[in-house]
PDB file of C-alpha atoms in Angstrom:
ATOM      1  CA  MET A   4     -13.604  44.272  -3.622  1.00  0.00           C
ATOM      2  CA  MET A   5     -12.732  41.255  -1.471  1.00  0.00           C
ATOM      3  CA  PHE A   6     -15.418  39.060  -3.215  1.00  0.00           C
ATOM      4  CA  ALA A   7     -14.014  39.683  -6.168  1.00  0.00           C
ATOM      5  CA  TYR A   8     -10.885  38.567  -4.997  1.00  0.00           C
ATOM      6  CA  TRP A   9     -12.149  35.258  -3.777  1.00  0.00           C
ATOM      7  CA  ASN A  10     -13.793  34.626  -7.264  1.00  0.00           C
ATOM      8  CA  ASP A  11     -10.410  34.700  -9.158  1.00  0.00           C
ATOM      9  CA  TYR A  12      -9.160  32.040  -6.821  1.00  0.00           C
ATOM     10  CA  TYR A  13     -12.307  30.128  -6.316  1.00  0.00           C
ATOM     11  CA  TYR A  14     -11.707  27.640  -8.963  1.00  0.00           C
ATOM     12  CA  ILE A  15      -8.102  27.226  -7.635  1.00  0.00           C
ATOM     13  CA  VAL A  16      -8.758  26.366  -4.137  1.00  0.00           C
ATOM     14  CA  ILE A  17     -11.630  23.875  -5.757  1.00  0.00           C
ATOM     15  CA  ILE A  18      -8.844  22.139  -8.103  1.00  0.00           C
ATOM     16  CA  LEU A  19      -6.458  22.050  -4.851  1.00  0.00           C
ATOM     17  CA  GLN A  20      -9.439  20.545  -2.742  1.00  0.00           C
ATOM     18  CA  ILE A  21      -9.722  17.863  -5.268  1.00  0.00           C
ATOM     19  CA  ILE A  22      -6.524  16.862  -5.762  1.00  0.00           C
ATOM     20  CA  ALA A  23      -5.679  16.816  -2.279  1.00  0.00           C
ATOM     21  CA  ILE A  24      -9.149  14.187  -1.491  1.00  0.00           C
ATOM     22  CA  ILE A  25      -7.911  12.154  -4.294  1.00  0.00           C
ATOM     23  CA  HIS A  26      -4.635  12.061  -3.171  1.00  0.00           C
ATOM     24  CA  ALA A  27      -5.878  10.978   0.455  1.00  0.00           C
ATOM     25  CA  ILE A  28      -7.801   8.392  -0.828  1.00  0.00           C
ATOM     26  CA  LYS A  29      -5.485   7.024  -3.028  1.00  0.00           C
ATOM     27  CA  THR A  30      -2.805   7.065  -0.345  1.00  0.00           C
ATOM     28  CA  GLY A  31      -4.845   5.734   2.616  1.00  0.00           C
ATOM     29  CA  ARG A  32      -5.244   8.708   4.458  1.00  0.00           C
ATOM     30  CA  ARG A  33      -8.989   8.941   4.531  1.00  0.00           C
ATOM     31  CA  GLU A  34      -8.811  10.532   8.290  1.00  0.00           C
ATOM     32  CA  TRP A  35      -7.834  13.923   6.151  1.00  0.00           C
ATOM     33  CA  ILE A  36     -11.352  13.830   4.200  1.00  0.00           C
ATOM     34  CA  TYR A  37     -13.850  15.223   6.491  1.00  0.00           C
ATOM     35  CA  LEU A  38     -11.189  18.306   7.067  1.00  0.00           C
ATOM     36  CA  LEU A  39     -10.645  18.640   3.218  1.00  0.00           C
ATOM     37  CA  ILE A  40     -14.665  18.844   2.216  1.00  0.00           C
ATOM     38  CA  PHE A  41     -15.633  21.204   5.320  1.00  0.00           C
ATOM     39  CA  LEU A  42     -12.513  22.988   5.210  1.00  0.00           C
ATOM     40  CA  PRO A  43     -11.227  23.220   1.939  1.00  0.00           C
ATOM     41  CA  ALA A  44      -9.158  26.362   1.449  1.00  0.00           C
ATOM     42  CA  ILE A  45      -7.260  25.792   5.083  1.00  0.00           C
ATOM     43  CA  GLY A  46      -7.703  21.920   4.721  1.00  0.00           C
ATOM     44  CA  ALA A  47      -5.786  21.775   1.496  1.00  0.00           C
ATOM     45  CA  ILE A  48      -3.434  24.274   2.582  1.00  0.00           C
ATOM     46  CA  VAL A  49      -2.460  22.338   5.830  1.00  0.00           C
ATOM     47  CA  TYR A  50      -2.714  18.770   3.532  1.00  0.00           C
ATOM     48  CA  PHE A  51       0.148  20.035   1.610  1.00  0.00           C
ATOM     49  CA  PHE A  52       2.128  21.095   4.059  1.00  0.00           C
ATOM     50  CA  MET A  53       2.000  17.980   6.764  1.00  0.00           C
ATOM     51  CA  GLU A  54       1.147  15.146   3.975  1.00  0.00           C
ATOM     52  CA  PHE A  55       2.223  16.216   0.109  1.00  0.00           C
ATOM     53  CA  LEU A  56       5.333  18.247   0.897  1.00  0.00           C
ATOM     54  CA  PRO A  57       7.377  15.585   2.940  1.00  0.00           C
ATOM     55  CA  GLU A  58       6.018  13.107   0.210  1.00  0.00           C
ATOM     56  CA  MET A  59       7.615  15.362  -2.454  1.00  0.00           C
ATOM     57  CA  ARG A  60      10.946  15.476  -0.625  1.00  0.00           C
ATOM     58  CA  ARG A  61      11.211  11.986  -0.623  1.00  0.00           C
ATOM     59  CA  GLY A  62      10.560  11.994  -4.542  1.00  0.00           C
ATOM     60  CA  SER A  63       7.293  10.255  -4.015  1.00  0.00           C
ATOM     61  CA  GLY A  64       4.409  12.892  -4.267  1.00  0.00           C
ATOM     62  CA  SER A  65       5.262  13.861  -7.882  1.00  0.00           C
ATOM     63  CA  LYS A  66       4.239  10.187  -8.854  1.00  0.00           C
ATOM     64  CA  SER A  67       1.187  10.011  -6.580  1.00  0.00           C
ATOM     65  CA  LEU A  68      -0.322  13.554  -7.997  1.00  0.00           C
ATOM     66  CA  THR A  69       0.636  12.127 -11.726  1.00  0.00           C
ATOM     67  CA  LYS A  70      -1.301   8.692 -11.014  1.00  0.00           C
ATOM     68  CA  ALA A  71      -3.952  10.539  -8.958  1.00  0.00           C
ATOM     69  CA  LEU A  72      -4.478  12.805 -12.229  1.00  0.00           C
ATOM     70  CA  PHE A  73      -3.740  10.789 -15.145  1.00  0.00           C
ATOM     71  CA  PRO A  74      -4.444   7.133 -13.855  1.00  0.00           C
ATOM     72  CA  ASN A  75      -4.752   5.338 -16.999  1.00  0.00           C
ATOM     73  CA  ARG A  76      -1.422   7.143 -18.080  1.00  0.00           C
ATOM     74  CA  GLU A  77       0.711   4.049 -17.249  1.00  0.00           C
ATOM     75  CA  ILE A  78      -1.579   1.477 -18.720  1.00  0.00           C
ATOM     76  CA  ASN A  79      -1.685   3.214 -21.783  1.00  0.00           C
ATOM     77  CA  GLU A  80       1.806   3.130 -22.224  1.00  0.00           C
ATOM     78  CA  TRP A  81       2.219  -0.493 -21.741  1.00  0.00           C
ATOM     79  CA  GLU A  82      -0.486  -1.179 -23.996  1.00  0.00           C
ATOM     80  CA  ARG A  83       1.328   0.457 -26.875  1.00  0.00           C
ATOM     81  CA  LYS A  84       4.663  -1.319 -25.668  1.00  0.00           C
ATOM     82  CA  LEU A  85       2.534  -4.580 -26.079  1.00  0.00           C
ATOM     83  CA  GLN A  86       0.775  -3.518 -29.506  1.00  0.00           C
ATOM     84  CA  VAL A  87       4.485  -3.085 -30.226  1.00  0.00           C
ATOM     85  CA  SER A  88       6.315  -6.540 -28.985  1.00  0.00           C
ATOM     86  CA  ASP A  89       4.019  -9.060 -27.641  1.00  0.00           C
ATOM     87  CA  SER A  90       7.037 -10.075 -25.125  1.00  0.00           C
ATOM     88  CA  VAL A  91       6.875 -11.089 -21.506  1.00  0.00           C
ATOM     89  CA  THR A  92       8.483  -8.028 -20.377  1.00  0.00           C
ATOM     90  CA  ASN A  93       5.738  -6.079 -21.834  1.00  0.00           C
ATOM     91  CA  LYS A  94       3.059  -8.373 -20.549  1.00  0.00           C
ATOM     92  CA  LEU A  95       4.113  -7.888 -16.994  1.00  0.00           C
ATOM     93  CA  GLY A  96       4.623  -4.024 -17.379  1.00  0.00           C
ATOM     94  CA  LEU A  97       0.814  -4.036 -18.732  1.00  0.00           C
ATOM     95  CA  SER A  98      -0.081  -6.421 -15.500  1.00  0.00           C
ATOM     96  CA  LYS A  99       1.851  -4.085 -13.227  1.00  0.00           C
ATOM     97  CA  ALA A 100       0.191  -1.224 -14.177  1.00  0.00           C
ATOM     98  CA  TYR A 101      -3.549  -2.869 -14.064  1.00  0.00           C
ATOM     99  CA  ALA A 102      -2.310  -4.031 -10.380  1.00  0.00           C
ATOM    100  CA  ASN A 103      -1.382  -0.232  -9.637  1.00  0.00           C
ATOM    101  CA  GLN A 104      -4.956   0.851 -10.826  1.00  0.00           C
ATOM    102  CA  LYS A 105      -6.607  -2.470  -8.558  1.00  0.00           C
ATOM    103  CA  LYS A 106      -7.518  -3.971 -11.721  1.00  0.00           C
ATOM    104  CA  TYR A 107      -6.516  -7.310 -10.503  1.00  0.00           C
ATOM    105  CA  ASP A 108      -8.265  -9.368 -12.644  1.00  0.00           C
ATOM    106  CA  GLN A 109      -6.989  -8.281 -15.655  1.00  0.00           C
ATOM    107  CA  ALA A 110      -3.218  -8.283 -13.937  1.00  0.00           C
ATOM    108  CA  ILE A 111      -3.714 -11.784 -13.172  1.00  0.00           C
ATOM    109  CA  THR A 112      -4.699 -13.045 -16.360  1.00  0.00           C
ATOM    110  CA  LEU A 113      -1.611 -11.365 -18.097  1.00  0.00           C
ATOM    111  CA  THR A 114       0.681 -12.765 -15.471  1.00  0.00           C
ATOM    112  CA  LEU A 115      -0.532 -16.136 -15.694  1.00  0.00           C
ATOM    113  CA  ASP A 116      -0.218 -15.982 -19.526  1.00  0.00           C
ATOM    114  CA  CYS A 117       3.464 -15.160 -18.841  1.00  0.00           C
ATOM    115  CA  LEU A 118       3.972 -18.356 -16.564  1.00  0.00           C
ATOM    116  CA  LYS A 119       4.350 -20.765 -19.038  1.00  0.00           C
ATOM    117  CA  GLY A 120       7.088 -22.902 -21.115  1.00  0.00           C
ATOM    118  CA  HIS A 121      10.424 -21.116 -20.489  1.00  0.00           C
ATOM    119  CA  TYR A 122       9.259 -19.196 -17.624  1.00  0.00           C
ATOM    120  CA  ASP A 123       7.024 -21.801 -16.111  1.00  0.00           C
ATOM    121  CA  ASP A 124       8.819 -21.631 -12.773  1.00  0.00           C
ATOM    122  CA  ASP A 125      10.248 -18.230 -13.023  1.00  0.00           C
ATOM    123  CA  PRO A 126      10.324 -16.154  -9.471  1.00  0.00           C
ATOM    124  CA  ALA A 127       9.901 -13.119 -10.455  1.00  0.00           C
ATOM    125  CA  ILE A 128       6.340 -13.962 -12.035  1.00  0.00           C
ATOM    126  CA  LEU A 129       5.545 -16.127  -9.363  1.00  0.00           C
ATOM    127  CA  LEU A 130       6.280 -13.348  -6.748  1.00  0.00           C
ATOM    128  CA  GLN A 131       4.314 -10.801  -8.779  1.00  0.00           C
ATOM    129  CA  LEU A 132       1.514 -13.432  -9.074  1.00  0.00           C
ATOM    130  CA  SER A 133       1.629 -14.138  -5.684  1.00  0.00           C
ATOM    131  CA  ARG A 134       1.278 -10.479  -4.856  1.00  0.00           C
ATOM    132  CA  GLN A 135      -1.580  -9.883  -7.245  1.00  0.00           C
ATOM    133  CA  TYR A 136      -3.878 -13.044  -5.830  1.00  0.00           C
ATOM    134  CA  PHE A 137      -3.102 -11.279  -2.415  1.00  0.00           C
ATOM    135  CA  TYR A 138      -4.285  -8.193  -3.202  1.00  0.00           C
ATOM    136  CA  SER A 139      -7.390  -9.376  -5.075  1.00  0.00           C
ATOM    137  CA  GLY A 140      -8.577 -11.327  -2.071  1.00  0.00           C
ATOM    138  CA  GLN A 141      -7.476 -14.542  -3.121  1.00  0.00           C
ATOM    139  CA  TYR A 142      -5.430 -15.682  -0.091  1.00  0.00           C
ATOM    140  CA  GLN A 143      -5.454 -19.324  -0.932  1.00  0.00           C
ATOM    141  CA  GLU A 144      -4.439 -18.755  -4.711  1.00  0.00           C
ATOM    142  CA  SER A 145      -1.904 -16.296  -3.057  1.00  0.00           C
ATOM    143  CA  ILE A 146      -0.234 -18.737  -0.902  1.00  0.00           C
ATOM    144  CA  LYS A 147      -0.239 -21.664  -3.336  1.00  0.00           C
ATOM    145  CA  TYR A 148       1.940 -19.228  -5.434  1.00  0.00           C
ATOM    146  CA  PHE A 149       4.290 -18.029  -2.510  1.00  0.00           C
ATOM    147  CA  ASP A 150       4.800 -21.384  -1.842  1.00  0.00           C
ATOM    148  CA  ARG A 151       5.995 -21.982  -5.342  1.00  0.00           C
ATOM    149  CA  PHE A 152       8.043 -18.798  -5.400  1.00  0.00           C
ATOM    150  CA  ASN A 153       9.862 -19.903  -1.893  1.00  0.00           C
ATOM    151  CA  SER A 154      10.737 -23.182  -3.304  1.00  0.00           C
ATOM    152  CA  LYS A 155      12.945 -21.445  -5.908  1.00  0.00           C
ATOM    153  CA  THR A 156      14.757 -19.274  -3.961  1.00  0.00           C
ATOM    154  CA  SER A 157      16.183 -18.439  -0.420  1.00  0.00           C
ATOM    155  CA  ILE A 158      16.014 -14.411  -0.802  1.00  0.00           C
ATOM    156  CA  LYS A 159      12.834 -13.103   0.578  1.00  0.00           C
ATOM    157  CA  THR A 160      11.707  -9.627   1.609  1.00  0.00           C
ATOM    158  CA  ALA A 161       9.971  -8.366   4.950  1.00  0.00           C
ATOM    159  CA  GLU A 162       7.133  -7.272   2.803  1.00  0.00           C
ATOM    160  CA  ASP A 163       6.292 -10.451   1.008  1.00  0.00           C
ATOM    161  CA  GLU A 164       6.764 -12.663   4.405  1.00  0.00           C
ATOM    162  CA  LEU A 165       4.116 -10.037   5.759  1.00  0.00           C
ATOM    163  CA  LEU A 166       1.750 -10.833   2.820  1.00  0.00           C
ATOM    164  CA  TYR A 167       2.243 -14.361   3.408  1.00  0.00           C
ATOM    165  CA  ALA A 168       1.303 -14.018   7.263  1.00  0.00           C
ATOM    166  CA  ARG A 169      -1.964 -11.723   6.154  1.00  0.00           C
ATOM    167  CA  ALA A 170      -2.628 -14.231   3.441  1.00  0.00           C
ATOM    168  CA  LEU A 171      -2.698 -17.134   6.324  1.00  0.00           C
ATOM    169  CA  GLU A 172      -4.656 -14.884   8.839  1.00  0.00           C
ATOM    170  CA  GLY A 173      -7.116 -14.439   5.360  1.00  0.00           C
ATOM    171  CA  ILE A 174      -8.031 -17.802   5.088  1.00  0.00           C
ATOM    172  CA  GLY A 175      -8.447 -18.522   8.924  1.00  0.00           C
ATOM    173  CA  ASN A 176      -5.071 -20.355   9.623  1.00  0.00           C
ATOM    174  CA  GLU A 177      -4.701 -17.835  13.043  1.00  0.00           C
ATOM    175  CA  ASP A 178      -2.198 -19.989  14.534  1.00  0.00           C
ATOM    176  CA  ALA A 179       0.222 -19.869  11.363  1.00  0.00           C
ATOM    177  CA  ALA A 180      -0.314 -16.358  10.969  1.00  0.00           C
ATOM    178  CA  ASN A 181       0.441 -15.347  14.606  1.00  0.00           C
ATOM    179  CA  ASP A 182       3.601 -17.596  14.572  1.00  0.00           C
ATOM    180  CA  ASP A 183       4.414 -15.349  11.308  1.00  0.00           C
ATOM    181  CA  TYR A 184       3.721 -12.066  12.812  1.00  0.00           C
ATOM    182  CA  LYS A 185       6.170 -12.939  15.469  1.00  0.00           C
ATOM    183  CA  ARG A 186       8.669 -13.924  13.534  1.00  0.00           C
ATOM    184  CA  ILE A 187       8.982 -10.920  11.085  1.00  0.00           C
ATOM    185  CA  ILE A 188       8.781  -8.431  14.190  1.00  0.00           C
ATOM    186  CA  ARG A 189      11.367 -10.644  15.441  1.00  0.00           C
ATOM    187  CA  VAL A 190      13.864 -11.208  12.671  1.00  0.00           C
ATOM    188  CA  HIS A 191      12.951  -7.873  10.622  1.00  0.00           C
ATOM    189  CA  HIS A 192      11.861  -5.129  13.696  1.00  0.00           C
ATOM    190  CA  SER A 193       8.901  -4.530  11.088  1.00  0.00           C
ATOM    191  CA  ILE A 194       6.698  -1.459  11.994  1.00  0.00           C
ATOM    192  CA  GLU A 195       4.519  -2.581   9.515  1.00  0.00           C
ATOM    193  CA  ALA A 196       4.346  -6.325  10.701  1.00  0.00           C
ATOM    194  CA  ARG A 197       3.723  -4.845  14.056  1.00  0.00           C
ATOM    195  CA  TYR A 198       0.757  -2.880  12.882  1.00  0.00           C
ATOM    196  CA  TYR A 199      -0.412  -5.883  11.179  1.00  0.00           C
ATOM    197  CA  TYR A 200      -0.092  -8.098  13.832  1.00  0.00           C
ATOM    198  CA  GLY A 201      -1.575  -5.278  16.177  1.00  0.00           C
ATOM    199  CA  LEU A 202      -5.017  -5.589  13.887  1.00  0.00           C
ATOM    200  CA  PHE A 203      -4.824  -9.342  14.097  1.00  0.00           C
ATOM    201  CA  LEU A 204      -4.647  -9.538  17.885  1.00  0.00           C
ATOM    202  CA  LYS A 205      -7.365  -7.134  17.550  1.00  0.00           C
ATOM    203  CA  ASN A 206      -9.627  -9.160  15.674  1.00  0.00           C
ATOM    204  CA  ARG A 207      -9.271 -12.141  18.118  1.00  0.00           C
ATOM    205  CA  LYS A 208     -10.437  -9.694  20.771  1.00  0.00           C
ATOM    206  CA  GLN A 209      -7.335  -9.557  22.619  1.00  0.00           C
ATOM    207  CA  THR A 210      -7.573  -6.357  23.117  1.00  0.00           C
ATOM    208  CA  GLU A 211      -4.708  -5.539  25.786  1.00  0.00           C
ATOM    209  CA  GLN A 212      -2.077  -7.261  23.466  1.00  0.00           C
ATOM    210  CA  ALA A 213      -3.119  -4.993  20.706  1.00  0.00           C
ATOM    211  CA  LYS A 214      -2.833  -2.188  22.268  1.00  0.00           C
ATOM    212  CA  GLU A 215       0.743  -3.224  23.497  1.00  0.00           C
ATOM    213  CA  GLN A 216       1.772  -3.503  19.685  1.00  0.00           C
ATOM    214  CA  PHE A 217       0.272  -0.302  18.956  1.00  0.00           C
ATOM    215  CA  ARG A 218       2.139   1.343  21.532  1.00  0.00           C
ATOM    216  CA  ALA A 219       5.086  -0.542  20.811  1.00  0.00           C
ATOM    217  CA  ILE A 220       5.084   1.378  17.246  1.00  0.00           C
ATOM    218  CA  ARG A 221       5.306   4.307  19.183  1.00  0.00           C
ATOM    219  CA  SER A 222       8.466   3.792  21.361  1.00  0.00           C
ATOM    220  CA  GLU A 223      10.244   2.040  18.331  1.00  0.00           C
ATOM    221  CA  LEU A 224       9.482   4.906  15.941  1.00  0.00           C
ATOM    222  CA  LYS A 225      11.771   7.256  18.571  1.00  0.00           C
ATOM    223  CA  LEU A 226      14.766   5.206  18.323  1.00  0.00           C
ATOM    224  CA  LEU A 227      14.582   5.249  14.646  1.00  0.00           C
ATOM    225  CA  PRO A 228      16.879   7.330  12.396  1.00  0.00           C
ATOM    226  CA  ARG A 229      14.921  10.249  11.016  1.00  0.00           C
ATOM    227  CA  TYR A 230      14.356   8.715   7.121  1.00  0.00           C
ATOM    228  CA  LEU A 231      13.177   5.596   8.707  1.00  0.00           C
ATOM    229  CA  ARG A 232      10.530   7.714  11.255  1.00  0.00           C
ATOM    230  CA  LYS A 233       9.654   9.393   7.884  1.00  0.00           C
ATOM    231  CA  ARG A 234       9.487   6.164   5.932  1.00  0.00           C
ATOM    232  CA  ASN A 235       7.371   4.486   8.918  1.00  0.00           C
ATOM    233  CA  ALA A 236       5.090   7.444   9.534  1.00  0.00           C
ATOM    234  CA  LYS A 237       2.209   5.769   7.745  1.00  0.00           C
ATOM    235  CA  TRP A 238       1.972   3.092  10.298  1.00  0.00           C
ATOM    236  CA  LEU A 239       2.457   5.436  13.610  1.00  0.00           C
ATOM    237  CA  ARG A 240      -0.454   7.348  12.565  1.00  0.00           C
ATOM    238  CA  LEU A 241      -2.665   4.458  12.139  1.00  0.00           C
ATOM    239  CA  ALA A 242      -1.588   3.037  15.162  1.00  0.00           C
ATOM    240  CA  ILE A 243      -2.399   5.913  16.898  1.00  0.00           C
ATOM    241  CA  LYS A 244      -6.053   5.910  15.404  1.00  0.00           C
ATOM    242  CA  GLU A 245      -6.138   2.346  16.529  1.00  0.00           C
ATOM    243  CA  SER A 246      -5.180   2.997  20.114  1.00  0.00           C
ATOM    244  CA  ILE A 247      -7.739   5.928  20.322  1.00  0.00           C
ATOM    245  CA  ALA A 248     -10.434   3.293  19.111  1.00  0.00           C
ATOM    246  CA  LEU A 249      -9.688   0.769  21.336  1.00  0.00           C
ATOM    247  CA  LYS A 250      -9.757   3.204  24.577  1.00  0.00           C
TER     248      LYS A 250
END
């Protein structure tokens, strides 16, 4: 009787396990994968309550699930729009959809195609291109377009300033990267920047200074409002992982 009951729900457990694994990979929670593989039923339940449910409460869980199950849905929608109207708006929308699926070459080609004529120095297009070059690993090009963007506007976000610092690190300009990391942390109090600065110091064999950054993340999060603690939970989780590895 018990085995018959298990057989009825076996496929549901497998489906939940696959969804959880895909979600973990897509959102950078790779430390969960072993638990999800070797303890599928329990692992999927624990993952749901500890990771997926909090995301759903913030409104991001359903979007992550849709992207995981239908990865080309957004691309297909923008491709249809572009077929109807070959506009800059639709090209940029499709470019973002490609980038969301890590198809950066296609994304960059479309964005570059928009950067001409009346839109040659459009800040929004320059910024989109800067980000796409960064995530494709083309750091020198990313810096080039970030510099063009910065020359057009004084409006900058902590996230984009951090990408610039990481791009400087990526091309080996460590002194400039070091200065930028410290400035972003000082000015924006960015938990994410502190995490990446910790990685930067770790890679430079400055182990004690790296540990200090990872410890600071834990200390600073305790002082933040609850909604900001939830928003930065990923960086705390990664900082703890790095701290353990450095012991």
